């Protein structure tokens, strides 16, 4: 298996998850990565990703997995970056014996938010609250959610907010969460958010996804 950690920045952040997958799969074909296909009635390229980002949110830590027999990590990284759009270039390539199943193993993501003005420490009060409710749109309807258990860390630095939120089965939608922070004076759009890393849980602690690739 080939695992690539790639960006989704600039214009690429406005690609839907399906369109981004198409770009990545076309890149595999251009670089002649010999990706295997399913054996069903309509064969499809065997590729996998982690939890998709909301439209407009940027990332420097997206993980793309392709079922391929190739093994030269350095060459694969060079070939991938020569064929993919600049907003989706990779900084890491790992070859694993089997599917690392990152979609199931990743449970958290860290983000950086750059706001329009200085962020006060008022937002940090969330960490001591017994519950935190926010509203978001789901399937065309506004819902009210209690999400405190899915907020793992918050830290401020001038006009920046660093946070770690649940990803995967217990996913906390990051753009909706940041929008809810307007009550604390935080002004930022989806494109001001960057996913920095994704994490698996190992022995009760968060470990960067790149560290569990074997």
Short mmCIF file of N, CA, C and O in Angstrom, two decimals, residues 139-196:
data_model
loop_
_atom_site.label_atom_id
_atom_site.label_comp_id
_atom_site.label_asym_id
_atom_site.label_seq_id
_atom_site.Cartn_x
_atom_site.Cartn_y
_atom_site.Cartn_z
N UNK A 139 -28.68 18.16 6.75
CA UNK A 139 -29.72 17.73 5.80
C UNK A 139 -30.83 18.77 5.67
O UNK A 139 -32.01 18.47 5.65
N UNK A 140 -30.39 20.04 5.61
CA UNK A 140 -31.33 21.13 5.38
C UNK A 140 -32.06 21.61 6.61
O UNK A 140 -32.86 22.56 6.52
N UNK A 141 -31.80 21.02 7.77
CA UNK A 141 -32.47 21.42 9.00
C UNK A 141 -31.46 21.87 10.04
O UNK A 141 -30.37 21.33 10.14
N UNK A 142 -31.84 22.88 10.81
CA UNK A 142 -30.97 23.36 11.88
C UNK A 142 -31.13 22.46 13.09
O UNK A 142 -32.25 22.18 13.53
N UNK A 143 -30.01 21.99 13.61
CA UNK A 143 -30.04 21.15 14.80
C UNK A 143 -29.18 21.78 15.89
O UNK A 143 -28.26 22.54 15.62
N UNK A 144 -29.50 21.45 17.12
CA UNK A 144 -28.77 21.94 18.29
C UNK A 144 -28.00 20.75 18.87
O UNK A 144 -28.59 19.71 19.19
N UNK A 145 -26.67 20.89 19.01
CA UNK A 145 -25.83 19.78 19.46
C UNK A 145 -25.07 20.14 20.73
O UNK A 145 -24.63 21.27 20.89
N UNK A 146 -24.89 19.15 21.59
CA UNK A 146 -24.00 19.28 22.74
C UNK A 146 -22.69 18.59 22.35
O UNK A 146 -22.65 17.40 22.06
N UNK A 147 -21.58 19.36 22.31
CA UNK A 147 -20.34 18.84 21.70
C UNK A 147 -19.13 18.91 22.62
O UNK A 147 -18.01 18.66 22.18
N UNK A 148 -19.33 19.23 23.89
CA UNK A 148 -18.18 19.45 24.77
C UNK A 148 -17.22 18.25 24.79
O UNK A 148 -16.00 18.42 24.81
N UNK A 149 -17.74 17.03 24.78
CA UNK A 149 -16.89 15.84 24.86
C UNK A 149 -16.02 15.65 23.62
O UNK A 149 -15.08 14.85 23.63
N UNK A 150 -16.33 16.38 22.55
CA UNK A 150 -15.57 16.25 21.30
C UNK A 150 -14.56 17.38 21.11
O UNK A 150 -13.93 17.49 20.07
N UNK A 151 -14.43 18.24 22.12
CA UNK A 151 -13.44 19.33 22.09
C UNK A 151 -12.31 18.91 23.03
O UNK A 151 -12.48 18.86 24.25
N UNK A 152 -11.13 18.62 22.50
CA UNK A 152 -10.05 18.05 23.30
C UNK A 152 -9.04 19.10 23.79
O UNK A 152 -8.43 18.91 24.84
N UNK A 153 -8.84 20.17 23.01
CA UNK A 153 -7.85 21.18 23.42
C UNK A 153 -8.12 22.49 22.69
O UNK A 153 -8.53 22.49 21.52
N UNK A 154 -7.86 23.59 23.39
CA UNK A 154 -7.95 24.93 22.82
C UNK A 154 -6.78 25.75 23.35
O UNK A 154 -6.43 25.66 24.53
N UNK A 155 -6.19 26.56 22.47
CA UNK A 155 -5.08 27.42 22.87
C UNK A 155 -5.09 28.66 21.98
O UNK A 155 -5.31 28.55 20.76
N UNK A 156 -4.84 29.83 22.55
CA UNK A 156 -4.83 31.07 21.78
C UNK A 156 -3.41 31.62 21.66
O UNK A 156 -2.57 31.40 22.53
N UNK A 157 -3.18 32.37 20.59
CA UNK A 157 -1.90 33.05 20.38
C UNK A 157 -2.16 34.23 19.45
O UNK A 157 -2.10 34.10 18.23
N UNK A 158 -2.48 35.39 20.05
CA UNK A 158 -2.78 36.57 19.25
C UNK A 158 -4.05 36.38 18.44
O UNK A 158 -5.13 36.14 19.00
N UNK A 159 -3.92 36.46 17.11
CA UNK A 159 -5.09 36.27 16.25
C UNK A 159 -5.26 34.81 15.82
O UNK A 159 -6.04 34.51 14.93
N UNK A 160 -4.52 33.90 16.45
CA UNK A 160 -4.60 32.49 16.10
C UNK A 160 -5.25 31.67 17.22
O UNK A 160 -5.06 31.97 18.41
N UNK A 161 -5.99 30.66 16.80
CA UNK A 161 -6.57 29.71 17.74
C UNK A 161 -6.13 28.32 17.31
O UNK A 161 -6.28 27.93 16.15
N UNK A 162 -5.56 27.56 18.23
CA UNK A 162 -5.15 26.19 17.97
C UNK A 162 -6.11 25.27 18.73
O UNK A 162 -6.41 25.50 19.89
N UNK A 163 -6.59 24.24 18.06
CA UNK A 163 -7.57 23.38 18.71
C UNK A 163 -7.44 21.95 18.21
O UNK A 163 -6.98 21.69 17.09
N UNK A 164 -7.84 21.03 19.07
CA UNK A 164 -7.89 19.61 18.72
C UNK A 164 -9.32 19.14 18.94
O UNK A 164 -9.87 19.30 20.04
N UNK A 165 -9.90 18.60 17.87
CA UNK A 165 -11.31 18.20 17.89
C UNK A 165 -11.47 16.76 17.44
O UNK A 165 -10.60 16.21 16.75
N UNK A 166 -12.59 16.17 17.80
CA UNK A 166 -12.87 14.79 17.41
C UNK A 166 -13.03 14.67 15.90
O UNK A 166 -13.58 15.54 15.23
N UNK A 167 -12.53 13.55 15.36
CA UNK A 167 -12.62 13.22 13.94
C UNK A 167 -13.08 11.77 13.83
O UNK A 167 -12.89 10.99 14.75
N UNK A 168 -13.65 11.43 12.70
CA UNK A 168 -14.06 10.03 12.50
C UNK A 168 -15.51 9.81 12.89
O UNK A 168 -16.37 10.64 12.63
N UNK A 169 -15.78 8.70 13.58
CA UNK A 169 -17.15 8.36 13.95
C UNK A 169 -17.80 9.41 14.84
O UNK A 169 -19.00 9.63 14.78
N UNK A 170 -17.00 10.06 15.69
CA UNK A 170 -17.52 11.10 16.59
C UNK A 170 -17.16 12.49 16.08
O UNK A 170 -16.99 13.43 16.85
N UNK A 171 -17.08 12.63 14.77
CA UNK A 171 -16.58 13.85 14.15
C UNK A 171 -17.32 15.11 14.62
O UNK A 171 -18.55 15.15 14.69
N UNK A 172 -16.54 16.14 14.95
CA UNK A 172 -17.07 17.47 15.23
C UNK A 172 -16.74 18.34 14.03
O UNK A 172 -15.57 18.57 13.73
N UNK A 173 -17.76 18.81 13.35
CA UNK A 173 -17.56 19.58 12.12
C UNK A 173 -16.89 20.91 12.46
O UNK A 173 -17.45 21.77 13.13
N UNK A 174 -15.66 21.08 11.97
CA UNK A 174 -14.82 22.19 12.41
C UNK A 174 -15.34 23.55 11.98
O UNK A 174 -15.26 24.52 12.74
N UNK A 175 -15.89 23.67 10.77
CA UNK A 175 -16.38 24.98 10.34
C UNK A 175 -17.58 25.43 11.18
O UNK A 175 -17.70 26.61 11.52
N UNK A 176 -18.45 24.50 11.54
CA UNK A 176 -19.61 24.83 12.38
C UNK A 176 -19.15 25.24 13.78
O UNK A 176 -19.69 26.17 14.39
N UNK A 177 -18.14 24.54 14.30
CA UNK A 177 -17.62 24.87 15.62
C UNK A 177 -17.01 26.27 15.63
O UNK A 177 -17.29 27.08 16.53
N UNK A 178 -16.19 26.57 14.63
CA UNK A 178 -15.57 27.90 14.56
C UNK A 178 -16.64 28.98 14.40
O UNK A 178 -16.55 30.06 15.01
N UNK A 179 -17.65 28.72 13.62
CA UNK A 179 -18.74 29.68 13.47
C UNK A 179 -19.42 29.94 14.82
O UNK A 179 -19.80 31.07 15.14
N UNK A 180 -19.56 28.89 15.63
CA UNK A 180 -20.20 29.05 16.93
C UNK A 180 -19.38 29.92 17.88
O UNK A 180 -19.92 30.48 18.85
N UNK A 181 -18.08 30.06 17.62
CA UNK A 181 -17.21 30.83 18.50
C UNK A 181 -17.39 32.33 18.33
O UNK A 181 -16.75 33.12 19.05
N UNK A 182 -18.27 32.74 17.43
CA UNK A 182 -18.56 34.18 17.27
C UNK A 182 -19.10 34.76 18.58
O UNK A 182 -18.96 35.95 18.84
N UNK A 183 -19.69 33.92 19.42
CA UNK A 183 -20.21 34.39 20.72
C UNK A 183 -19.08 34.85 21.63
O UNK A 183 -19.31 35.57 22.61
N UNK A 184 -17.84 34.41 21.33
CA UNK A 184 -16.66 34.84 22.08
C UNK A 184 -15.86 35.89 21.31
O UNK A 184 -14.73 36.20 21.67
N UNK A 185 -16.45 36.41 20.22
CA UNK A 185 -15.78 37.43 19.43
C UNK A 185 -14.81 36.91 18.39
O UNK A 185 -14.06 37.69 17.80
N UNK A 186 -14.81 35.60 18.15
CA UNK A 186 -13.92 35.02 17.14
C UNK A 186 -14.56 35.18 15.76
O UNK A 186 -15.67 34.69 15.53
N UNK A 187 -13.87 35.87 14.86
CA UNK A 187 -14.37 36.10 13.52
C UNK A 187 -13.44 35.41 12.51
O UNK A 187 -12.30 35.82 12.32
N UNK A 188 -13.92 34.32 11.92
CA UNK A 188 -13.12 33.57 10.95
C UNK A 188 -14.05 32.79 10.04
O UNK A 188 -15.14 32.38 10.44
N UNK A 189 -13.61 32.60 8.79
CA UNK A 189 -14.38 31.83 7.82
C UNK A 189 -13.77 30.43 7.69
O UNK A 189 -12.70 30.15 8.24
N UNK A 190 -14.42 29.57 6.92
CA UNK A 190 -13.92 28.21 6.73
C UNK A 190 -12.52 28.22 6.14
O UNK A 190 -11.67 27.40 6.52
N UNK A 191 -12.23 29.15 5.23
CA UNK A 191 -10.93 29.17 4.57
C UNK A 191 -9.81 29.67 5.47
O UNK A 191 -8.63 29.58 5.11
N UNK A 192 -10.17 30.18 6.66
CA UNK A 192 -9.16 30.60 7.64
C UNK A 192 -8.74 29.43 8.53
O UNK A 192 -7.90 29.60 9.41
N UNK A 193 -9.33 28.25 8.30
CA UNK A 193 -9.04 27.07 9.11
C UNK A 193 -8.10 26.15 8.34
O UNK A 193 -8.31 25.88 7.16
N UNK A 194 -7.07 25.65 9.01
CA UNK A 194 -6.12 24.71 8.41
C UNK A 194 -5.99 23.48 9.31
O UNK A 194 -5.69 23.62 10.51
N UNK A 195 -6.23 22.32 8.74
CA UNK A 195 -5.97 21.09 9.51
C UNK A 195 -4.46 20.85 9.51
O UNK A 195 -3.83 20.76 8.45
N UNK A 196 -3.88 20.71 10.69
CA UNK A 196 -2.43 20.58 10.85
C UNK A 196 -1.98 19.13 10.90
O UNK A 196 -0.95 18.74 10.34
#
